[in-house]
C-alpha atoms as one frame of an Amber mdcrd trajectory, in Angstrom:
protein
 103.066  98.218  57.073 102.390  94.379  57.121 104.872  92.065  55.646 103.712
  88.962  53.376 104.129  86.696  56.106 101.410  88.571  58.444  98.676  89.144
  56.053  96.110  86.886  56.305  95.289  84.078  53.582  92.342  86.448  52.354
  94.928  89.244  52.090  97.499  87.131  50.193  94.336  85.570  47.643  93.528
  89.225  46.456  97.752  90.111  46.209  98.406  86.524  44.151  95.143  87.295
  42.188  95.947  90.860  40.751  99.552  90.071  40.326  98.525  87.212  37.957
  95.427  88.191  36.258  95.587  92.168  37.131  92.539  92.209  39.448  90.643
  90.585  42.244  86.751  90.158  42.150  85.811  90.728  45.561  82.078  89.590
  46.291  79.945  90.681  49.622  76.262  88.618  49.865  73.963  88.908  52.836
  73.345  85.686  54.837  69.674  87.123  55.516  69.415  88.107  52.187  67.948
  91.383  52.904  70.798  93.448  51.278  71.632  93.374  47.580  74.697  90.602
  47.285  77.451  93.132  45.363  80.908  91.870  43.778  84.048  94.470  43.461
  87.016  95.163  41.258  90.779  95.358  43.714  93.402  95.965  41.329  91.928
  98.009  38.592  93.783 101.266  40.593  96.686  99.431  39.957  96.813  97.442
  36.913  94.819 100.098  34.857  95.510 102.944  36.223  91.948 103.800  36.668
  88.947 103.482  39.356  87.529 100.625  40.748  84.463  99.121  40.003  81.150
  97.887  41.715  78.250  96.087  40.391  75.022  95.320  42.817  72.013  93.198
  42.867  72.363  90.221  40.280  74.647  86.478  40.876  77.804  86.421  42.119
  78.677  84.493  38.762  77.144  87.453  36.620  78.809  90.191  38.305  82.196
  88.498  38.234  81.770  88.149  34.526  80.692  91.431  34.023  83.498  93.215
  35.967  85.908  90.601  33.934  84.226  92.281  31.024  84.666  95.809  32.064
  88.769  95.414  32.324  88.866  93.584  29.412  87.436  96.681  27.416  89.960
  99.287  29.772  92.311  97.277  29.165  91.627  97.743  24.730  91.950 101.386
  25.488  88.251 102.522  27.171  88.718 105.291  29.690  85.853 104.912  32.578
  83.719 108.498  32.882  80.492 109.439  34.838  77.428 108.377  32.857  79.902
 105.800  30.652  76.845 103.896  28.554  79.163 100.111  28.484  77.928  97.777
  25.816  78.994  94.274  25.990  79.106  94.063  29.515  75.589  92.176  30.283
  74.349  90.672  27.473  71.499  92.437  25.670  71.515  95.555  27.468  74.108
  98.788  27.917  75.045  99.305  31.491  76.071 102.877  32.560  78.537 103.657
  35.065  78.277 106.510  37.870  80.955 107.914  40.075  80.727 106.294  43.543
  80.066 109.177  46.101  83.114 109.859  48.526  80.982 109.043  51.477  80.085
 105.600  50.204  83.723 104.881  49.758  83.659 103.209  52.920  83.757  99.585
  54.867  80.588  98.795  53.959  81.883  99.173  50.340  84.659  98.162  48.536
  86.993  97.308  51.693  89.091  95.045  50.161  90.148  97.619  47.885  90.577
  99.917  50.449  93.024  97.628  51.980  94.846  97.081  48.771  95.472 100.726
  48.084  96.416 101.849  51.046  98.665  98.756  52.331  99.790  97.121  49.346
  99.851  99.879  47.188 101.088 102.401  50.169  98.830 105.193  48.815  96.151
 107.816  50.743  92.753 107.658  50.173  90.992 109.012  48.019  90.396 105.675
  46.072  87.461 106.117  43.534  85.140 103.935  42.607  82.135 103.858  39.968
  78.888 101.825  40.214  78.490  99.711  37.087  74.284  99.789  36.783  72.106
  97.894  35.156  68.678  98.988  33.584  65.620  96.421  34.366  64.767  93.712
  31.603  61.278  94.037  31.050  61.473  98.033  30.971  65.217  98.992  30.364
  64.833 101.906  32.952  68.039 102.822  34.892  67.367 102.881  38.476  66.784
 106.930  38.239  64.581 106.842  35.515  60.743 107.350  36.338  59.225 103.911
  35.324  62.332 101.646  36.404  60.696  98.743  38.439  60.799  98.863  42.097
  63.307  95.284  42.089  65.567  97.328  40.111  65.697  99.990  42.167  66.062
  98.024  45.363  68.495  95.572  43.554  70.920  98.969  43.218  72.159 101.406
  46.175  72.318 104.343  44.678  76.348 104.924  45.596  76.523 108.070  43.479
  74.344 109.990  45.521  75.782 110.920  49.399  75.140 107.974  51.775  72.635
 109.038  54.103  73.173 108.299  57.964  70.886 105.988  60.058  68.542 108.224
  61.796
């Protein structure tokens, strides 16, 4: 286990962050921009008592706010499911969130939290995790729907299904 004085400034952000406002928004963009940028809830395992969240594919700013949103309405007494329809979140449309697939539990995603529960929090995986989506605004499809658009779709890893290996 690390004491305070040996985590790293990054490490002691996220801890000072979720011990004053509950939670940490973590947020990963590509430099080539070739990968969806994605933000992430640390904290919401412990404050809440609940899952973490993950939002893909739209501004750093939006996805902060939107995650903001989400423990806000936890917080009032909403308990997180599979297929959750979340109104209020982005305005003008209902996002929907999905259980995050063990296998994309990972470093690619979420590592921060990962780090949180298991050395702050002293606690064995699993962590779980849902994927807050978001349907298109010109159609309103949800990534899995047959008419989303295809910048939708791309905008979104599908982390509910199992990640698929590099062939």
């Amino acid at each position: 286990m690390v004491t305070p004085e040996q985590r790293t400034a990054y490490e002691q952000n996220i801890v000072s962050n979720v011990e004053t406002h509950g939670w940490f928004c973590a947020s990963v963009f590509d430099p080539d921009g070739t990968d969806p940028a994605f933000s992430y809830s640390v904290g919401f395992a412990r404050t809440l008592g609940c899952a973490e969240f993950i939002v893909a594919g739209l501004s750093g700013e939006l996805m902060h706010a939107m995650l903001w949103k989400v423990f806000r309405q936890i917080k009032a007494g909403a308990v997180p499911a599979d297929r959750q329809r979340w109104t209020g979140v982005l305005d003008g449309f209902e996002c929907e969130s999905r259980a995050m697939h063990p296998t994309n539990i990972d470093l690619n995603y979420l590592n921060s939290a990962r780090w949180f529960w298991a050395e702050k929090e002293g606690r064995a995986p699993p962590l779980e995790a849902f994927q807050l989506v978001w349907p298109g605004s010109r159609d309103g499809f949800f990534p899995w729907e047959e008419g989303c658009s295809a910048e939708v779709i791309a905008a979104q890893p599908p982390l509910w299904e199992p990640n698929q290996p590099d062939c």
